[in-house]
Amino acid sequence: RYMIHFVSNKRRNIFIVADNIYVYDAEGNQIEMIEVPERPSSITFGGKGGNTLYISARSSLYGIELSEL
């Protein structure tokens, strides 16, 4: 059984957790794929301005500043 984890940002893009992070625009078009060294398990936005995507994985936590997505 798989659980789908996703979040949206201020620009209404959807970030979906799978083997990497897949980003879709409001119309459902894939606009980006964010590669992660480990398989991600969950994601959330935070940081100053809410532009940092935090990604938890099996043994690590990653933070990526996203200003253009």
C-alpha positions as CSV (number, residue, x, y, z in Angstrom):
1,R,0.0,0.0,0.0
2,Y,1.4,3.4,-1.0
3,M,0.6,6.8,0.6
4,I,0.9,9.8,-1.6
5,H,2.3,12.9,0.0
6,F,2.0,16.3,-1.7
7,V,2.0,20.0,-0.9
8,S,1.2,23.1,-2.9
9,N,3.0,26.4,-2.9
10,K,2.0,30.1,-3.2
11,R,2.0,29.7,-7.0
12,R,-0.5,26.8,-6.9
13,N,2.1,24.3,-8.1
14,I,1.7,20.8,-6.7
15,F,4.8,18.9,-5.4
16,I,4.3,15.1,-5.2
17,V,6.5,12.7,-3.4
18,A,7.4,9.5,-5.4
19,D,10.9,8.2,-6.2
20,N,11.8,11.9,-6.5
21,I,9.7,15.1,-6.2
22,Y,7.5,15.8,-9.2
23,V,6.1,19.3,-9.7
24,Y,3.0,20.1,-11.6
25,D,1.4,23.4,-12.4
26,A,-2.3,24.3,-11.7
27,E,-3.3,22.9,-15.1
28,G,-1.8,19.5,-14.4
29,N,1.4,19.8,-16.6
30,Q,4.6,18.4,-15.1
31,I,7.0,21.4,-15.0
32,E,9.9,20.0,-12.9
33,M,11.4,17.0,-11.3
34,I,13.6,17.5,-8.2
35,E,16.1,14.7,-7.8
36,V,16.8,13.6,-4.2
37,P,19.7,11.4,-3.1
38,E,17.4,9.1,-1.1
39,R,13.8,8.2,-1.7
40,P,11.8,10.9,-0.1
41,S,9.0,10.1,2.4
42,S,7.4,13.5,3.1
43,I,7.7,17.2,2.2
44,T,6.6,20.6,3.6
45,F,7.4,24.2,2.9
46,G,8.9,26.5,5.6
47,G,11.7,28.9,6.2
48,K,11.8,32.6,5.6
49,G,9.0,33.5,3.2
50,G,7.9,29.9,3.0
51,N,10.1,29.2,0.0
52,T,12.2,26.4,1.4
53,L,11.1,22.9,0.5
54,Y,12.0,20.5,3.3
55,I,12.2,16.8,2.3
56,S,12.5,14.0,4.8
57,A,14.0,10.7,3.6
58,R,15.0,7.5,5.4
59,S,18.1,8.8,7.0
60,S,18.3,12.5,6.1
61,L,16.5,15.8,5.9
62,Y,17.0,18.1,2.9
63,G,16.2,21.7,2.4
64,I,16.0,23.3,-1.0
65,E,15.4,27.0,-1.6
66,L,12.8,27.4,-4.4
67,S,12.3,30.9,-5.6
68,E,11.3,30.2,-9.2
69,L,8.8,27.4,-8.7
